[in-house]
Amino acid sequence: MGDAPDSGDEDEPDAETDGGLRAYTVRLELVDEPGELLRALAPIADNGGNLLSIHHERGNITPRGHIPVEVDLECPPDRFDDVVEGLRGAGVNVIQAGAEHYGEEINVVLIGHLVDTDLSNTLSRIEDEADAVVLDLSLAAPEGTGGISSARARLAIDSGRSEEALAAIRSIGTDKELTVVEPLLGGDA
Amino acid sequence: MKLAILGAGDVGRSVADLAAEYGHDVVALADSTGASVDSTGIAVESVLERKAGGEAVGSSDPEDVFETEYDVLVEATPTTLGDAEPGFTHVKRALEADRHVVLANKGPVAERYEELRALEDEHAGSIRFEATVGGAIPVLSTVEDCTPQAVTAVRGVLNGTANFILTRMAAEGLDYEHVLAEAQDLGVAEADPTFDVDGTDAALKFVILANVLADGGFALEDATVEGIQDVPGSALDLAAEDGRTIRLIGEATRDGVRVGPRLVPENGALAVTGTRNIVQIETRNAGSLHSSGRGAGGPETATAVLSDVGRLPPL
């Protein structure tokens, strides 16, 4: 899983829509011939995708004798089908598409009666309502589980969706009377 | 310039004390009970001595201040919320007499900004209020120099008491109540620290900033404000696991004002320690500018007042 660089070389501001960008991974199989990789990448850019990283597994031949390539890209969600269609239309063998990976990680600290308010329900609501994946959780309950405790959750979120995710987490916090300490986004904090 | 100073607290007294160094005369110094007024200049040193000895600032009526010859009214009375009185009326009277006003009092600028600007437009004098945001740190003049239109946001730590408490909690692994008591012993926190720890004081400063950025439109009630009273030591420990810490951060943009405890990188610019303040001014064309320094204190805040006096045009 390649780390998504902040500034892709192929930045295409035109491709950005109000829906924001999402990150996707596609796995391709290429015939071992010169120029094949370049040919396979063109449909991505042509359809509004922004290349983040390319994993070219030379020497690792698939059972069909082809070379597997994993490509991370970002594009508006409504363009992803076009990207995949474009690849298939160009005769590229797409073996996996749409297995999303997430572009950003953020930390939040929750404070309050975390145990009494059903921490696991809080976390699943964060996953559902904030469209996030909880990667990591630490809990500190120095007063015991009946008192005020704190939890830090590291969340994976789609690129460009942090504000929305945080707004959703904030409203879950309000519902459950928890204090949500959010990261400061924006600027070079 | 001839200065008439209303308010004889730390800031008012320091302005009187330092005025001569900046080339100005003090013609009046008043608190709510008395005033020392002399159109040829009051004897600042002896007035301050009397005040320090528990006596009245002077035997004149505070009303007499408005009758004397002065160029600049320095409004340094305590900040009040809601209608921001009596500060607002003081400013109004001075502007209506075509004098300049320099405020150290946050109330009128945070709560009645549009009215102040309307009064300023109708009369000859100007108003300035650098001292209301970040004490000695030149925040508003930096925004002014960048032109407010080119500033997209101002963020930062503008309450030293809350910052001191969070810093000590993180460093010593102590809880809020314990550190607050220590801060009160050290004189960093007041006996009633509510305004500092519940975010109100910081919010007033960011409301003023939002008013400058958007040319009005904000009062305290428009700000989203959370304090630090509910942040336990364990939350700071958890934040540190990931190289972060918690600071009471304010944000002002043209769209709104928000103050609350936020996660910031432990070694980042905004994670100032102790009572230090910092602002980050985000500009459209010049990236982010940072200014850090002492955000409170008599002489510190007085330097902001006197810098403002120096920027005033001749009447």
mmCIF file of N, CA and C in Angstrom, chain A residues 61-152:
data_model
loop_
_atom_site.group_PDB
_atom_site.id
_atom_site.type_symbol
_atom_site.label_atom_id
_atom_site.label_comp_id
_atom_site.label_asym_id
_atom_site.label_seq_id
_atom_site.Cartn_x
_atom_site.Cartn_y
_atom_site.Cartn_z
ATOM 1 N N ILE A 61 5.575 -13.099 -11.636
ATOM 2 C CA ILE A 61 4.714 -13.388 -12.785
ATOM 3 C C ILE A 61 3.426 -14.080 -12.321
ATOM 4 N N THR A 62 2.302 -13.643 -12.861
ATOM 5 C CA THR A 62 1.029 -14.277 -12.501
ATOM 6 C C THR A 62 0.939 -15.641 -13.190
ATOM 7 N N PRO A 63 -0.007 -16.496 -12.724
ATOM 8 C CA PRO A 63 -0.126 -17.822 -13.329
ATOM 9 C C PRO A 63 -0.307 -17.759 -14.848
ATOM 10 N N ARG A 64 -0.876 -16.665 -15.322
ATOM 11 C CA ARG A 64 -1.053 -16.560 -16.770
ATOM 12 C C ARG A 64 0.176 -16.021 -17.489
ATOM 13 N N GLY A 65 1.254 -15.825 -16.732
ATOM 14 C CA GLY A 65 2.482 -15.348 -17.357
ATOM 15 C C GLY A 65 2.535 -13.845 -17.541
ATOM 16 N N HIS A 66 1.702 -13.141 -16.821
ATOM 17 C CA HIS A 66 1.696 -11.679 -16.939
ATOM 18 C C HIS A 66 2.343 -11.045 -15.721
ATOM 19 N N ILE A 67 2.566 -9.709 -15.813
ATOM 20 C CA ILE A 67 3.181 -8.993 -14.691
ATOM 21 C C ILE A 67 2.105 -8.238 -13.911
ATOM 22 N N PRO A 68 1.992 -8.496 -12.611
ATOM 23 C CA PRO A 68 0.985 -7.760 -11.835
ATOM 24 C C PRO A 68 1.463 -6.343 -11.497
ATOM 25 N N VAL A 69 0.549 -5.410 -11.606
ATOM 26 C CA VAL A 69 0.841 -4.006 -11.281
ATOM 27 C C VAL A 69 -0.279 -3.485 -10.387
ATOM 28 N N GLU A 70 0.105 -2.850 -9.299
ATOM 29 C CA GLU A 70 -0.910 -2.266 -8.429
ATOM 30 C C GLU A 70 -0.811 -0.750 -8.544
ATOM 31 N N VAL A 71 -1.921 -0.129 -8.828
ATOM 32 C CA VAL A 71 -1.923 1.320 -9.022
ATOM 33 C C VAL A 71 -2.838 1.970 -7.993
ATOM 34 N N ASP A 72 -2.310 2.935 -7.255
ATOM 35 C CA ASP A 72 -3.150 3.747 -6.357
ATOM 36 C C ASP A 72 -3.479 5.033 -7.085
ATOM 37 N N LEU A 73 -4.747 5.370 -7.057
ATOM 38 C CA LEU A 73 -5.135 6.612 -7.720
ATOM 39 C C LEU A 73 -6.231 7.291 -6.922
ATOM 40 N N GLU A 74 -6.403 8.554 -7.239
ATOM 41 C CA GLU A 74 -7.472 9.334 -6.624
ATOM 42 C C GLU A 74 -8.352 9.860 -7.724
ATOM 43 N N CYS A 75 -9.659 9.826 -7.502
ATOM 44 C CA CYS A 75 -10.549 10.489 -8.455
ATOM 45 C C CYS A 75 -11.878 10.744 -7.788
ATOM 46 N N PRO A 76 -12.700 11.614 -8.358
ATOM 47 C CA PRO A 76 -14.043 11.802 -7.811
ATOM 48 C C PRO A 76 -14.788 10.477 -7.922
ATOM 49 N N PRO A 77 -15.595 10.119 -6.909
ATOM 50 C CA PRO A 77 -16.248 8.811 -6.917
ATOM 51 C C PRO A 77 -17.032 8.529 -8.197
ATOM 52 N N ASP A 78 -17.664 9.564 -8.746
ATOM 53 C CA ASP A 78 -18.496 9.305 -9.932
ATOM 54 C C ASP A 78 -17.663 9.077 -11.184
ATOM 55 N N ARG A 79 -16.350 9.224 -11.096
ATOM 56 C CA ARG A 79 -15.524 8.991 -12.278
ATOM 57 C C ARG A 79 -14.811 7.643 -12.236
ATOM 58 N N PHE A 80 -14.900 6.974 -11.090
ATOM 59 C CA PHE A 80 -14.100 5.756 -10.960
ATOM 60 C C PHE A 80 -14.513 4.689 -11.975
ATOM 61 N N ASP A 81 -15.839 4.570 -12.182
ATOM 62 C CA ASP A 81 -16.300 3.584 -13.179
ATOM 63 C C ASP A 81 -15.725 3.886 -14.560
ATOM 64 N N ASP A 82 -15.660 5.181 -14.886
ATOM 65 C CA ASP A 82 -15.100 5.571 -16.187
ATOM 66 C C ASP A 82 -13.627 5.169 -16.293
ATOM 67 N N VAL A 83 -12.917 5.337 -15.164
ATOM 68 C CA VAL A 83 -11.499 4.971 -15.163
ATOM 69 C C VAL A 83 -11.352 3.475 -15.455
ATOM 70 N N VAL A 84 -12.176 2.661 -14.769
ATOM 71 C CA VAL A 84 -12.082 1.209 -14.947
ATOM 72 C C VAL A 84 -12.520 0.821 -16.369
ATOM 73 N N GLU A 85 -13.612 1.440 -16.828
ATOM 74 C CA GLU A 85 -14.065 1.185 -18.197
ATOM 75 C C GLU A 85 -12.980 1.543 -19.203
ATOM 76 N N GLY A 86 -12.345 2.697 -18.940
ATOM 77 C CA GLY A 86 -11.274 3.167 -19.829
ATOM 78 C C GLY A 86 -10.138 2.159 -19.910
ATOM 79 N N LEU A 87 -9.790 1.594 -18.751
ATOM 80 C CA LEU A 87 -8.721 0.597 -18.727
ATOM 81 C C LEU A 87 -9.125 -0.639 -19.523
ATOM 82 N N ARG A 88 -10.331 -1.103 -19.239
ATOM 83 C CA ARG A 88 -10.792 -2.322 -19.935
ATOM 84 C C ARG A 88 -10.915 -2.063 -21.432
ATOM 85 N N GLY A 89 -11.420 -0.860 -21.776
ATOM 86 C CA GLY A 89 -11.565 -0.492 -23.188
ATOM 87 C C GLY A 89 -10.221 -0.479 -23.908
ATOM 88 N N ALA A 90 -9.160 -0.177 -23.155
ATOM 89 C CA ALA A 90 -7.826 -0.135 -23.760
ATOM 90 C C ALA A 90 -7.193 -1.529 -23.780
ATOM 91 N N GLY A 91 -7.969 -2.528 -23.412
ATOM 92 C CA GLY A 91 -7.468 -3.898 -23.460
ATOM 93 C C GLY A 91 -6.591 -4.277 -22.288
ATOM 94 N N VAL A 92 -6.666 -3.491 -21.201
ATOM 95 C CA VAL A 92 -5.870 -3.822 -20.020
ATOM 96 C C VAL A 92 -6.667 -4.777 -19.151
ATOM 97 N N ASN A 93 -6.010 -5.795 -18.678
ATOM 98 C CA ASN A 93 -6.694 -6.770 -17.830
ATOM 99 C C ASN A 93 -6.752 -6.251 -16.386
ATOM 100 N N VAL A 94 -7.967 -5.863 -15.942
ATOM 101 C CA VAL A 94 -8.134 -5.337 -14.593
ATOM 102 C C VAL A 94 -8.530 -6.488 -13.677
ATOM 103 N N ILE A 95 -7.669 -6.860 -12.740
ATOM 104 C CA ILE A 95 -8.029 -7.996 -11.896
ATOM 105 C C ILE A 95 -8.707 -7.590 -10.598
ATOM 106 N N GLN A 96 -8.543 -6.362 -10.222
ATOM 107 C CA GLN A 96 -9.248 -5.935 -9.022
ATOM 108 C C GLN A 96 -9.436 -4.433 -9.092
ATOM 109 N N ALA A 97 -10.651 -3.990 -8.830
ATOM 110 C CA ALA A 97 -10.913 -2.551 -8.881
ATOM 111 C C ALA A 97 -11.795 -2.162 -7.718
ATOM 112 N N GLY A 98 -11.541 -1.031 -7.189
ATOM 113 C CA GLY A 98 -12.466 -0.482 -6.197
ATOM 114 C C GLY A 98 -12.220 -0.961 -4.788
ATOM 115 N N ALA A 99 -11.207 -1.815 -4.601
ATOM 116 C CA ALA A 99 -10.860 -2.144 -3.221
ATOM 117 C C ALA A 99 -10.223 -0.879 -2.662
ATOM 118 N N GLU A 100 -11.030 -0.097 -1.984
ATOM 119 C CA GLU A 100 -10.566 1.239 -1.619
ATOM 120 C C GLU A 100 -9.490 1.178 -0.569
ATOM 121 N N HIS A 101 -8.589 2.057 -0.668
ATOM 122 C CA HIS A 101 -7.816 2.337 0.517
ATOM 123 C C HIS A 101 -8.087 3.797 0.879
ATOM 124 N N TYR A 102 -7.706 4.155 2.076
ATOM 125 C CA TYR A 102 -8.066 5.484 2.550
ATOM 126 C C TYR A 102 -6.873 6.411 2.507
ATOM 127 N N GLY A 103 -7.121 7.645 2.160
ATOM 128 C CA GLY A 103 -6.047 8.579 1.879
ATOM 129 C C GLY A 103 -5.495 9.328 3.063
ATOM 130 N N GLU A 104 -6.292 9.487 4.138
ATOM 131 C CA GLU A 104 -5.827 10.320 5.245
ATOM 132 C C GLU A 104 -6.012 9.617 6.566
ATOM 133 N N GLU A 105 -5.134 9.942 7.490
ATOM 134 C CA GLU A 105 -5.299 9.433 8.845
ATOM 135 C C GLU A 105 -5.408 10.615 9.794
ATOM 136 N N ILE A 106 -6.348 10.543 10.691
ATOM 137 C CA ILE A 106 -6.441 11.592 11.710
ATOM 138 C C ILE A 106 -6.642 10.944 13.077
ATOM 139 N N ASN A 107 -6.266 11.690 14.091
ATOM 140 C CA ASN A 107 -6.495 11.256 15.459
ATOM 141 C C ASN A 107 -7.592 12.101 16.073
ATOM 142 N N VAL A 108 -8.434 11.478 16.874
ATOM 143 C CA VAL A 108 -9.350 12.258 17.713
ATOM 144 C C VAL A 108 -9.245 11.697 19.128
ATOM 145 N N VAL A 109 -9.467 12.577 20.095
ATOM 146 C CA VAL A 109 -9.514 12.123 21.489
ATOM 147 C C VAL A 109 -10.939 12.341 21.984
ATOM 148 N N LEU A 110 -11.504 11.295 22.532
ATOM 149 C CA LEU A 110 -12.849 11.382 23.097
ATOM 150 C C LEU A 110 -12.726 11.379 24.616
ATOM 151 N N ILE A 111 -13.538 12.216 25.260
ATOM 152 C CA ILE A 111 -13.475 12.313 26.725
ATOM 153 C C ILE A 111 -14.881 12.227 27.286
ATOM 154 N N GLY A 112 -15.065 11.453 28.356
ATOM 155 C CA GLY A 112 -16.374 11.408 28.998
ATOM 156 C C GLY A 112 -16.630 10.034 29.590
ATOM 157 N N HIS A 113 -17.916 9.730 29.773
ATOM 158 C CA HIS A 113 -18.278 8.416 30.306
ATOM 159 C C HIS A 113 -18.295 7.420 29.151
ATOM 160 N N LEU A 114 -17.094 7.101 28.670
ATOM 161 C CA LEU A 114 -16.987 6.318 27.444
ATOM 162 C C LEU A 114 -17.515 4.907 27.612
ATOM 163 N N VAL A 115 -17.273 4.333 28.773
ATOM 164 C CA VAL A 115 -17.676 2.947 28.971
ATOM 165 C C VAL A 115 -19.197 2.872 29.176
ATOM 166 N N ASP A 116 -19.706 3.744 30.050
ATOM 167 C CA ASP A 116 -21.148 3.758 30.306
ATOM 168 C C ASP A 116 -21.966 4.095 29.063
ATOM 169 N N THR A 117 -21.356 4.824 28.132
ATOM 170 C CA THR A 117 -22.118 5.195 26.939
ATOM 171 C C THR A 117 -21.829 4.237 25.781
ATOM 172 N N ASP A 118 -21.289 3.057 26.099
ATOM 173 C CA ASP A 118 -21.086 1.993 25.118
ATOM 174 C C ASP A 118 -20.048 2.370 24.056
ATOM 175 N N LEU A 119 -18.800 2.228 24.442
ATOM 176 C CA LEU A 119 -17.700 2.612 23.563
ATOM 177 C C LEU A 119 -17.752 1.907 22.212
ATOM 178 N N SER A 120 -18.140 0.630 22.232
ATOM 179 C CA SER A 120 -18.092 -0.069 20.941
ATOM 180 C C SER A 120 -19.195 0.454 20.016
ATOM 181 N N ASN A 121 -20.310 0.857 20.606
ATOM 182 C CA ASN A 121 -21.346 1.487 19.781
ATOM 183 C C ASN A 121 -20.835 2.839 19.240
ATOM 184 N N THR A 122 -20.136 3.602 20.092
ATOM 185 C CA THR A 122 -19.587 4.888 19.635
ATOM 186 C C THR A 122 -18.662 4.672 18.446
ATOM 187 N N LEU A 123 -17.800 3.650 18.547
ATOM 188 C CA LEU A 123 -16.852 3.397 17.470
ATOM 189 C C LEU A 123 -17.557 2.937 16.201
ATOM 190 N N SER A 124 -18.587 2.087 16.356
ATOM 191 C CA SER A 124 -19.238 1.659 15.111
ATOM 192 C C SER A 124 -20.035 2.794 14.498
ATOM 193 N N ARG A 125 -20.561 3.698 15.343
ATOM 194 C CA ARG A 125 -21.223 4.874 14.763
ATOM 195 C C ARG A 125 -20.214 5.751 14.019
ATOM 196 N N ILE A 126 -18.999 5.878 14.582
ATOM 197 C CA ILE A 126 -17.978 6.669 13.884
ATOM 198 C C ILE A 126 -17.675 6.039 12.524
ATOM 199 N N GLU A 127 -17.569 4.696 12.511
ATOM 200 C CA GLU A 127 -17.280 4.037 11.231
ATOM 201 C C GLU A 127 -18.409 4.262 10.225
ATOM 202 N N ASP A 128 -19.659 4.155 10.715
ATOM 203 C CA ASP A 128 -20.799 4.296 9.794
ATOM 204 C C ASP A 128 -21.031 5.749 9.392
ATOM 205 N N GLU A 129 -21.174 6.609 10.419
ATOM 206 C CA GLU A 129 -21.630 7.964 10.129
ATOM 207 C C GLU A 129 -20.516 8.873 9.625
ATOM 208 N N ALA A 130 -19.290 8.590 10.041
ATOM 209 C CA ALA A 130 -18.188 9.447 9.591
ATOM 210 C C ALA A 130 -17.452 8.804 8.416
ATOM 211 N N ASP A 131 -17.905 7.617 8.012
ATOM 212 C CA ASP A 131 -17.297 6.929 6.891
ATOM 213 C C ASP A 131 -15.787 6.771 7.124
ATOM 214 N N ALA A 132 -15.449 6.255 8.291
ATOM 215 C CA ALA A 132 -14.040 6.151 8.672
ATOM 216 C C ALA A 132 -13.746 4.719 9.096
ATOM 217 N N VAL A 133 -12.475 4.385 9.147
ATOM 218 C CA VAL A 133 -12.071 3.090 9.671
ATOM 219 C C VAL A 133 -11.233 3.341 10.923
ATOM 220 N N VAL A 134 -11.607 2.696 12.019
ATOM 221 C CA VAL A 134 -10.819 2.852 13.245
ATOM 222 C C VAL A 134 -9.592 1.951 13.131
ATOM 223 N N LEU A 135 -8.409 2.559 13.050
ATOM 224 C CA LEU A 135 -7.183 1.793 12.855
ATOM 225 C C LEU A 135 -6.580 1.368 14.180
ATOM 226 N N ASP A 136 -6.854 2.178 15.202
ATOM 227 C CA ASP A 136 -6.092 2.013 16.428
ATOM 228 C C ASP A 136 -6.861 2.725 17.526
ATOM 229 N N LEU A 137 -6.857 2.144 18.719
ATOM 230 C CA LEU A 137 -7.593 2.772 19.813
ATOM 231 C C LEU A 137 -6.801 2.611 21.096
ATOM 232 N N SER A 138 -6.633 3.691 21.857
ATOM 233 C CA SER A 138 -6.126 3.520 23.225
ATOM 234 C C SER A 138 -7.105 4.149 24.183
ATOM 235 N N LEU A 139 -7.264 3.490 25.308
ATOM 236 C CA LEU A 139 -8.225 3.945 26.303
ATOM 237 C C LEU A 139 -7.481 4.166 27.612
ATOM 238 N N ALA A 140 -7.797 5.282 28.272
ATOM 239 C CA ALA A 140 -7.230 5.519 29.602
ATOM 240 C C ALA A 140 -8.384 5.794 30.541
ATOM 241 N N ALA A 141 -8.499 4.964 31.563
ATOM 242 C CA ALA A 141 -9.599 5.133 32.514
ATOM 243 C C ALA A 141 -9.043 5.124 33.923
ATOM 244 N N PRO A 142 -8.312 6.204 34.283
ATOM 245 C CA PRO A 142 -7.658 6.220 35.595
ATOM 246 C C PRO A 142 -8.657 6.188 36.751
ATOM 247 N N GLU A 143 -9.887 6.602 36.503
ATOM 248 C CA GLU A 143 -10.880 6.598 37.587
ATOM 249 C C GLU A 143 -11.717 5.324 37.573
ATOM 250 N N GLY A 144 -11.308 4.359 36.793
ATOM 251 C CA GLY A 144 -12.120 3.157 36.666
ATOM 252 C C GLY A 144 -13.143 3.346 35.555
ATOM 253 N N THR A 145 -13.807 2.259 35.197
ATOM 254 C CA THR A 145 -14.688 2.326 34.031
ATOM 255 C C THR A 145 -15.949 3.151 34.283
ATOM 256 N N GLY A 146 -16.266 3.393 35.551
ATOM 257 C CA GLY A 146 -17.463 4.186 35.840
ATOM 258 C C GLY A 146 -17.212 5.684 35.788
ATOM 259 N N GLY A 147 -15.935 6.104 35.750
ATOM 260 C CA GLY A 147 -15.617 7.529 35.797
ATOM 261 C C GLY A 147 -15.377 8.107 34.416
ATOM 262 N N ILE A 148 -14.771 9.294 34.436
ATOM 263 C CA ILE A 148 -14.429 9.954 33.175
ATOM 264 C C ILE A 148 -13.217 9.255 32.581
ATOM 265 N N SER A 149 -13.328 8.858 31.341
ATOM 266 C CA SER A 149 -12.167 8.257 30.704
ATOM 267 C C SER A 149 -11.897 8.957 29.380
ATOM 268 N N SER A 150 -10.724 8.663 28.834
ATOM 269 C CA SER A 150 -10.332 9.262 27.555
ATOM 270 C C SER A 150 -9.967 8.136 26.601
ATOM 271 N N ALA A 151 -10.217 8.372 25.337
ATOM 272 C CA ALA A 151 -9.796 7.407 24.331
ATOM 273 C C ALA A 151 -9.237 8.164 23.144
ATOM 274 N N ARG A 152 -8.161 7.617 22.606
ATOM 275 C CA ARG A 152 -7.637 8.189 21.367
ATOM 276 C C ARG A 152 -7.886 7.196 20.250
#
